[in-house]
Amino acid sequence: MSGFDLVGQLLLVAVVALVLRPVAGVRGSVVAGAVLAGLLAVGLAALGEPVVLPLAVAAAAVTAILLVLHRYADADARRVAVAVCGLLVLGYVMQVRLVGDDVATEVGRWMVLAVAAFLAAFALCRVPGWTPSGWRLQLAGLALLLLPLVPGLGRTINDARAWIAVGGFTAQPAELARPLLLAGLALALEETAPLLRNGTLRYTLRALLPVGLAAGLLAAVHHDLGPALVLGLTAIVLILLQRPPARYVVALLGVLPVPAAAAYLAVARLQERVEQWRMPVRGDGAVENTGAALQALARGGWFGTGLGHGAPHAVANVTNDFVLVAIGEERGLIGLAGHVLLLAVLCVATLRLATRMRDEPRRLAVAALMVMLTLQSVYVVLATAGVVPVTGMVVPLLSKGGSALVATALVAGAALGLYASSAGEAPATVASRRFQRGLTILHRGFAAAWLVALVSLAVVTLHSPVPAASPRPDNWATDRGRLLTRDGETLAETEAGDRRFPLDDLAPLAAGLERMSATDQRCDGPGLGVLIGRGCRHPDVVTGLRLDVQRAATTALAGRPGSVVVLDLRDFSVLADVSIPSAGPALATPPGSTFKLVTGAAAIERGLAADTPHRAVYAGVRNADNVTCGGSLAEALAESCNTSFADYAVQVGFEGLRDTAARFGFGSATLADVTVTPSTVGTGPADRAALARDGIGLQDVRATPLQMAVVAGTIAAHGERRTARYVVGSCADGRFTALPVAPSVRVLRPATADALAGGMRRAVVDGTATRLGGLPFGVAAKTGTADTGKGSIDAWVVAYAPLDAPRVAVAVRVIGAKDNAALSGGKDAAPIAAPVLRAAMTATGGEPAKPCGNG
């Protein structure tokens, strides 16, 4: 442990001590501010980051919170204030560590906004007598949830239409919608409580309607199951606090398993998360993400590896869902416990404040906000420890995500403001006394839940079920089924307890697919047997790979470094995936002019695809060999005119480019049915010249051959995209059972796709892809030459065939060397694509293959 780490641990212990035993008055605020400033300075210094400016901003923000609150607050309120400030500081340091100094300014802006939200909510909610309508709050929450659906405002990220872009900020309005919905529900329930206690249910059901709609929106449109779960559970707790008749309580608790079971059976992502939770290490020793998280905690031990000296990025989503794993690995169990204790005090102390409030509606609103925050916080801590499945929820104030940060600060400020305006003895009515007893029980129950969470973290850190040095515990060994090609060849099988790969040339790909596949060789698909752990015979899993197409691609590459991906456009299954020298789906690199298909789509969709002037240079971008070109979009595609697409990119703007790329699958978690390297267009160009280079597939654009094959396939399918499928079915008892093909999603207007297809056809006839013109079927293609920025040039081509009813799409990338700058898509990549297209057309033109022998 370095000196910085030792001092940091001591300062964290001091923050926890100040939370547990707060110091009153201005002196307490100054002491707390100094300790927190020191914690920030030491953390940034340990990472080698600039200290002065972040320290000044944070110190001012922390001091503002503490000095404002000390005049009004009792000990619990001061605990909450110090806990919020401490978590803000610790979250900032950890995000700078995980994402790098390029995110420091952005996180700092969100931190300032969070402090402003905290103070504004506190000031507004402490106004005596001001209580908004519960219905209005709920309607405001619903309106926020609907904002991402507004054209031009909403943004789709990771296949979820859950974000909005305003100015330089991208935010997730659902984070603010949830507290508004639950505070509104609390106020509405306070009005209907007497009727509910007397047995009249319909008014309570009416009050629950907005929350029910919101939970449906979160699950179905936002693809956010965790927040939907928290909304539902919080609503149930609020109803139980009203002491309804016993028959209603029994009915409510009795129907709870029904939506849970329905969600499990209907949502594939939930099934995968449950399976990962049950089996963090698979039978072949491959470690799932939950297993990697447990390993990282074990590496941390008591004191951690030291800030900046761990390997947190071995765990996926470490900046969000698993940020506590990074903290545990680098700060150890002691540091992790300090972070969790601050969260626990924030939740438990605020809920205790609600027991000392005289205004019934306001204390019910505070209870609602803290039930929501506690359920989310305890759940993510337990998920980190592997006690429950991961749901995708973030850790309040610690995870990356500006809108979540601001929303949590706003919740804490609102709760303290409501308490400051209503501190005192609760009314002496029978209903109030019952409600008081309910809050006391809830407070004690949540305190116990936090204790369980802390003990769970300690157990898995010091006695991990997935030891850091041994990724294959015997108790997880299983007899897995075979991994087969679509034409019945065995890629992987188990013999005498060992996993073997019979086809040497496909062994790296098979091993990679087994590591990445979300559809493991398990019992006839997810179901009740998975939940109860019932044993079964594992089926053979069938991939979409065809051995003849795979070997045709390998032969065509002839040992040259590069990649080939082939799609069967009838169901978007992957017929071949060859990558030399690496194994499995390839890494993302600049796709060069093949990306002009995305830029062209963005221009056409926005009505900006007018003819461009003939010129040799535009915004610093030059054409190949300094030729002059331009004209219509079809002409520019055929000639691969750089200046035209640089012009289109500048007209469309980065947001338009990013939105169109996302439609094709850039950044998508569902580009394929296995975990693949995501493609990206970056975070935004620094200037016009950089945007112009983005438009021709350079600058910050990175894509995999799989992604570009999907682009070509989507154009061939008249603008409809599907998830690329590596796994197509299973064999059991000699019979093949196909997995259902997900419905296609229209991402482009048919006219847009047809216009791009016209340019691709013209490229084969008299443009840059004429080497594909001699095949016995029609081909449409787009070539690309990509300057990697590392002294080498890659050659690309994407194509589909035949023209009338496209069946196959291919993407080829040839990786250049520093001493071979003469590569080009038409000269080097297109000749490789030709025999691959021929083999793929043959494979898809006859009778369907029978991978199981006779079925």
Short mmCIF file of N, CA and C in Angstrom, two decimals, residues 318-406:
data_model
loop_
_atom_site.label_atom_id
_atom_site.label_comp_id
_atom_site.label_asym_id
_atom_site.label_seq_id
_atom_site.Cartn_x
_atom_site.Cartn_y
_atom_site.Cartn_z
N VAL A 318 -18.09 -1.88 -15.31
CA VAL A 318 -17.49 -1.56 -14.01
C VAL A 318 -17.71 -0.10 -13.63
N THR A 319 -18.02 0.77 -14.59
CA THR A 319 -18.28 2.17 -14.23
C THR A 319 -19.71 2.36 -13.72
N ASN A 320 -20.58 1.36 -13.92
CA ASN A 320 -21.99 1.52 -13.55
C ASN A 320 -22.41 0.47 -12.54
N ASP A 321 -22.90 -0.68 -13.04
CA ASP A 321 -23.43 -1.72 -12.17
C ASP A 321 -22.41 -2.21 -11.15
N PHE A 322 -21.15 -2.35 -11.59
CA PHE A 322 -20.14 -2.99 -10.75
C PHE A 322 -19.08 -2.02 -10.25
N VAL A 323 -19.44 -0.77 -10.03
CA VAL A 323 -18.43 0.19 -9.56
C VAL A 323 -17.93 -0.21 -8.17
N LEU A 324 -18.77 -0.85 -7.36
CA LEU A 324 -18.32 -1.29 -6.03
C LEU A 324 -17.23 -2.35 -6.14
N VAL A 325 -17.23 -3.11 -7.23
CA VAL A 325 -16.18 -4.10 -7.44
C VAL A 325 -14.83 -3.41 -7.61
N ALA A 326 -14.81 -2.34 -8.42
CA ALA A 326 -13.56 -1.59 -8.60
C ALA A 326 -13.09 -1.00 -7.27
N ILE A 327 -14.03 -0.50 -6.48
CA ILE A 327 -13.67 0.07 -5.18
C ILE A 327 -13.10 -1.02 -4.27
N GLY A 328 -13.76 -2.19 -4.25
CA GLY A 328 -13.28 -3.28 -3.40
C GLY A 328 -11.92 -3.80 -3.81
N GLU A 329 -11.67 -3.85 -5.13
CA GLU A 329 -10.38 -4.36 -5.60
C GLU A 329 -9.25 -3.41 -5.25
N GLU A 330 -9.47 -2.11 -5.42
CA GLU A 330 -8.35 -1.18 -5.26
C GLU A 330 -8.28 -0.55 -3.87
N ARG A 331 -9.41 -0.48 -3.17
CA ARG A 331 -9.39 0.08 -1.81
C ARG A 331 -9.59 -0.98 -0.74
N GLY A 332 -9.86 -2.22 -1.14
CA GLY A 332 -9.99 -3.31 -0.19
C GLY A 332 -11.31 -3.29 0.55
N LEU A 333 -11.47 -4.30 1.40
CA LEU A 333 -12.72 -4.42 2.16
C LEU A 333 -12.92 -3.22 3.09
N ILE A 334 -11.85 -2.69 3.64
CA ILE A 334 -11.98 -1.53 4.54
C ILE A 334 -12.52 -0.33 3.77
N GLY A 335 -11.94 -0.03 2.62
CA GLY A 335 -12.44 1.09 1.83
C GLY A 335 -13.84 0.85 1.32
N LEU A 336 -14.13 -0.37 0.86
CA LEU A 336 -15.46 -0.70 0.36
C LEU A 336 -16.50 -0.56 1.47
N ALA A 337 -16.17 -1.03 2.65
CA ALA A 337 -17.11 -0.90 3.78
C ALA A 337 -17.37 0.57 4.09
N GLY A 338 -16.34 1.42 3.96
CA GLY A 338 -16.55 2.84 4.20
C GLY A 338 -17.53 3.44 3.22
N HIS A 339 -17.40 3.10 1.93
CA HIS A 339 -18.34 3.59 0.93
C HIS A 339 -19.76 3.12 1.22
N VAL A 340 -19.89 1.84 1.54
CA VAL A 340 -21.23 1.28 1.78
C VAL A 340 -21.85 1.87 3.06
N LEU A 341 -21.02 2.10 4.06
CA LEU A 341 -21.55 2.72 5.29
C LEU A 341 -22.09 4.12 5.03
N LEU A 342 -21.42 4.87 4.18
CA LEU A 342 -21.93 6.20 3.85
C LEU A 342 -23.29 6.11 3.16
N LEU A 343 -23.43 5.14 2.24
CA LEU A 343 -24.73 4.92 1.60
C LEU A 343 -25.78 4.52 2.62
N ALA A 344 -25.40 3.62 3.53
CA ALA A 344 -26.35 3.14 4.54
C ALA A 344 -26.82 4.27 5.44
N VAL A 345 -25.88 5.11 5.87
CA VAL A 345 -26.26 6.22 6.75
C VAL A 345 -27.16 7.19 6.02
N LEU A 346 -26.85 7.48 4.75
CA LEU A 346 -27.71 8.36 3.96
C LEU A 346 -29.16 7.85 3.97
N CYS A 347 -29.35 6.57 3.75
CA CYS A 347 -30.70 6.01 3.66
C CYS A 347 -31.36 5.87 5.03
N VAL A 348 -30.64 5.28 5.98
CA VAL A 348 -31.24 4.97 7.28
C VAL A 348 -31.49 6.24 8.09
N ALA A 349 -30.54 7.17 8.10
CA ALA A 349 -30.72 8.40 8.89
C ALA A 349 -31.86 9.25 8.31
N THR A 350 -31.98 9.29 6.99
CA THR A 350 -33.07 10.08 6.41
C THR A 350 -34.42 9.45 6.72
N LEU A 351 -34.50 8.12 6.67
CA LEU A 351 -35.76 7.47 7.03
C LEU A 351 -36.10 7.71 8.49
N ARG A 352 -35.07 7.78 9.35
CA ARG A 352 -35.34 8.06 10.77
C ARG A 352 -35.86 9.48 10.96
N LEU A 353 -35.43 10.39 10.07
CA LEU A 353 -35.97 11.75 10.14
C LEU A 353 -37.48 11.74 9.93
N ALA A 354 -37.96 10.85 9.05
CA ALA A 354 -39.40 10.80 8.77
C ALA A 354 -40.20 10.43 10.00
N THR A 355 -39.60 9.73 10.96
CA THR A 355 -40.34 9.37 12.18
C THR A 355 -40.47 10.56 13.12
N ARG A 356 -39.81 11.68 12.81
CA ARG A 356 -39.86 12.85 13.69
C ARG A 356 -40.42 14.05 12.95
N MET A 357 -41.46 13.81 12.13
CA MET A 357 -42.09 14.88 11.37
C MET A 357 -43.58 14.95 11.74
N ARG A 358 -44.09 16.18 11.84
CA ARG A 358 -45.48 16.36 12.26
C ARG A 358 -46.47 16.39 11.09
N ASP A 359 -45.97 16.68 9.88
CA ASP A 359 -46.86 16.80 8.73
C ASP A 359 -46.96 15.44 8.03
N GLU A 360 -48.18 14.84 8.05
CA GLU A 360 -48.35 13.49 7.53
C GLU A 360 -47.98 13.36 6.04
N PRO A 361 -48.50 14.21 5.15
CA PRO A 361 -48.14 14.05 3.74
C PRO A 361 -46.64 14.16 3.49
N ARG A 362 -46.00 15.10 4.18
CA ARG A 362 -44.57 15.31 3.93
C ARG A 362 -43.73 14.15 4.45
N ARG A 363 -44.09 13.60 5.58
CA ARG A 363 -43.27 12.49 6.07
C ARG A 363 -43.50 11.23 5.25
N LEU A 364 -44.70 11.07 4.69
CA LEU A 364 -44.93 9.95 3.80
C LEU A 364 -44.12 10.13 2.50
N ALA A 365 -44.00 11.37 2.02
CA ALA A 365 -43.18 11.64 0.83
C ALA A 365 -41.71 11.33 1.11
N VAL A 366 -41.21 11.73 2.29
CA VAL A 366 -39.82 11.42 2.65
C VAL A 366 -39.63 9.91 2.73
N ALA A 367 -40.60 9.22 3.33
CA ALA A 367 -40.51 7.76 3.42
C ALA A 367 -40.45 7.14 2.03
N ALA A 368 -41.28 7.63 1.10
CA ALA A 368 -41.30 7.08 -0.25
C ALA A 368 -39.94 7.24 -0.92
N LEU A 369 -39.34 8.44 -0.81
CA LEU A 369 -38.05 8.69 -1.44
C LEU A 369 -36.96 7.80 -0.86
N MET A 370 -37.00 7.59 0.45
CA MET A 370 -35.95 6.79 1.07
C MET A 370 -36.17 5.29 0.88
N VAL A 371 -37.41 4.85 0.80
CA VAL A 371 -37.66 3.44 0.47
C VAL A 371 -37.10 3.15 -0.91
N MET A 372 -37.37 4.04 -1.87
CA MET A 372 -36.84 3.87 -3.23
C MET A 372 -35.31 3.80 -3.22
N LEU A 373 -34.67 4.77 -2.56
CA LEU A 373 -33.21 4.84 -2.57
C LEU A 373 -32.61 3.64 -1.83
N THR A 374 -33.24 3.22 -0.73
CA THR A 374 -32.71 2.10 0.04
C THR A 374 -32.84 0.79 -0.73
N LEU A 375 -33.99 0.55 -1.33
CA LEU A 375 -34.18 -0.68 -2.09
C LEU A 375 -33.16 -0.78 -3.22
N GLN A 376 -32.96 0.33 -3.94
CA GLN A 376 -31.98 0.32 -5.03
C GLN A 376 -30.57 0.08 -4.49
N SER A 377 -30.20 0.79 -3.43
CA SER A 377 -28.84 0.71 -2.92
C SER A 377 -28.53 -0.67 -2.34
N VAL A 378 -29.43 -1.18 -1.51
CA VAL A 378 -29.20 -2.50 -0.91
C VAL A 378 -29.14 -3.57 -1.99
N TYR A 379 -30.02 -3.45 -2.99
CA TYR A 379 -30.04 -4.47 -4.04
C TYR A 379 -28.71 -4.49 -4.81
N VAL A 380 -28.19 -3.32 -5.19
CA VAL A 380 -26.95 -3.32 -5.98
C VAL A 380 -25.77 -3.81 -5.15
N VAL A 381 -25.78 -3.55 -3.84
CA VAL A 381 -24.72 -4.08 -2.99
C VAL A 381 -24.80 -5.61 -2.93
N LEU A 382 -26.02 -6.14 -2.75
CA LEU A 382 -26.19 -7.59 -2.72
C LEU A 382 -25.85 -8.22 -4.08
N ALA A 383 -26.18 -7.52 -5.18
CA ALA A 383 -25.83 -8.03 -6.51
C ALA A 383 -24.32 -8.06 -6.69
N THR A 384 -23.62 -7.06 -6.16
CA THR A 384 -22.16 -7.04 -6.22
C THR A 384 -21.58 -8.24 -5.49
N ALA A 385 -22.21 -8.62 -4.39
CA ALA A 385 -21.74 -9.76 -3.60
C ALA A 385 -22.21 -11.09 -4.17
N GLY A 386 -23.01 -11.07 -5.24
CA GLY A 386 -23.48 -12.30 -5.84
C GLY A 386 -24.64 -12.94 -5.11
N VAL A 387 -25.30 -12.19 -4.23
CA VAL A 387 -26.43 -12.75 -3.47
C VAL A 387 -27.70 -12.77 -4.32
N VAL A 388 -27.86 -11.77 -5.19
CA VAL A 388 -29.02 -11.67 -6.08
C VAL A 388 -28.52 -11.37 -7.49
N PRO A 389 -29.34 -11.63 -8.53
CA PRO A 389 -28.90 -11.33 -9.89
C PRO A 389 -28.76 -9.83 -10.14
N VAL A 390 -27.91 -9.48 -11.08
CA VAL A 390 -27.74 -8.09 -11.49
C VAL A 390 -28.96 -7.65 -12.29
N THR A 391 -29.40 -6.41 -12.09
CA THR A 391 -30.55 -5.89 -12.83
C THR A 391 -30.21 -4.69 -13.70
N GLY A 392 -29.00 -4.18 -13.63
CA GLY A 392 -28.64 -3.02 -14.42
C GLY A 392 -28.77 -1.70 -13.68
N MET A 393 -29.14 -1.73 -12.39
CA MET A 393 -29.25 -0.49 -11.62
C MET A 393 -27.87 0.01 -11.20
N VAL A 394 -27.74 1.33 -11.11
CA VAL A 394 -26.46 1.93 -10.74
C VAL A 394 -26.39 2.12 -9.23
N VAL A 395 -25.17 2.37 -8.75
CA VAL A 395 -24.95 2.65 -7.32
C VAL A 395 -25.10 4.16 -7.12
N PRO A 396 -26.06 4.60 -6.31
CA PRO A 396 -26.30 6.04 -6.15
C PRO A 396 -25.04 6.80 -5.76
N LEU A 397 -24.78 7.90 -6.49
CA LEU A 397 -23.70 8.86 -6.24
C LEU A 397 -22.30 8.32 -6.52
N LEU A 398 -22.18 7.03 -6.86
CA LEU A 398 -20.85 6.46 -7.12
C LEU A 398 -20.68 6.03 -8.57
N SER A 399 -21.75 5.56 -9.21
CA SER A 399 -21.65 5.09 -10.59
C SER A 399 -21.57 6.25 -11.56
N LYS A 400 -21.06 5.95 -12.77
CA LYS A 400 -21.06 6.94 -13.83
C LYS A 400 -22.50 7.16 -14.29
N GLY A 401 -22.84 8.38 -14.59
CA GLY A 401 -24.19 8.72 -15.03
C GLY A 401 -24.63 10.02 -14.40
N GLY A 402 -24.56 11.09 -15.16
CA GLY A 402 -24.84 12.41 -14.60
C GLY A 402 -26.27 12.59 -14.15
N SER A 403 -27.25 12.08 -14.94
CA SER A 403 -28.65 12.27 -14.56
C SER A 403 -28.97 11.54 -13.28
N ALA A 404 -28.40 10.34 -13.09
CA ALA A 404 -28.61 9.60 -11.84
C ALA A 404 -27.99 10.34 -10.66
N LEU A 405 -26.82 10.93 -10.89
CA LEU A 405 -26.14 11.69 -9.83
C LEU A 405 -27.00 12.87 -9.38
N VAL A 406 -27.49 13.64 -10.35
CA VAL A 406 -28.31 14.81 -10.03
C VAL A 406 -29.61 14.39 -9.36
#
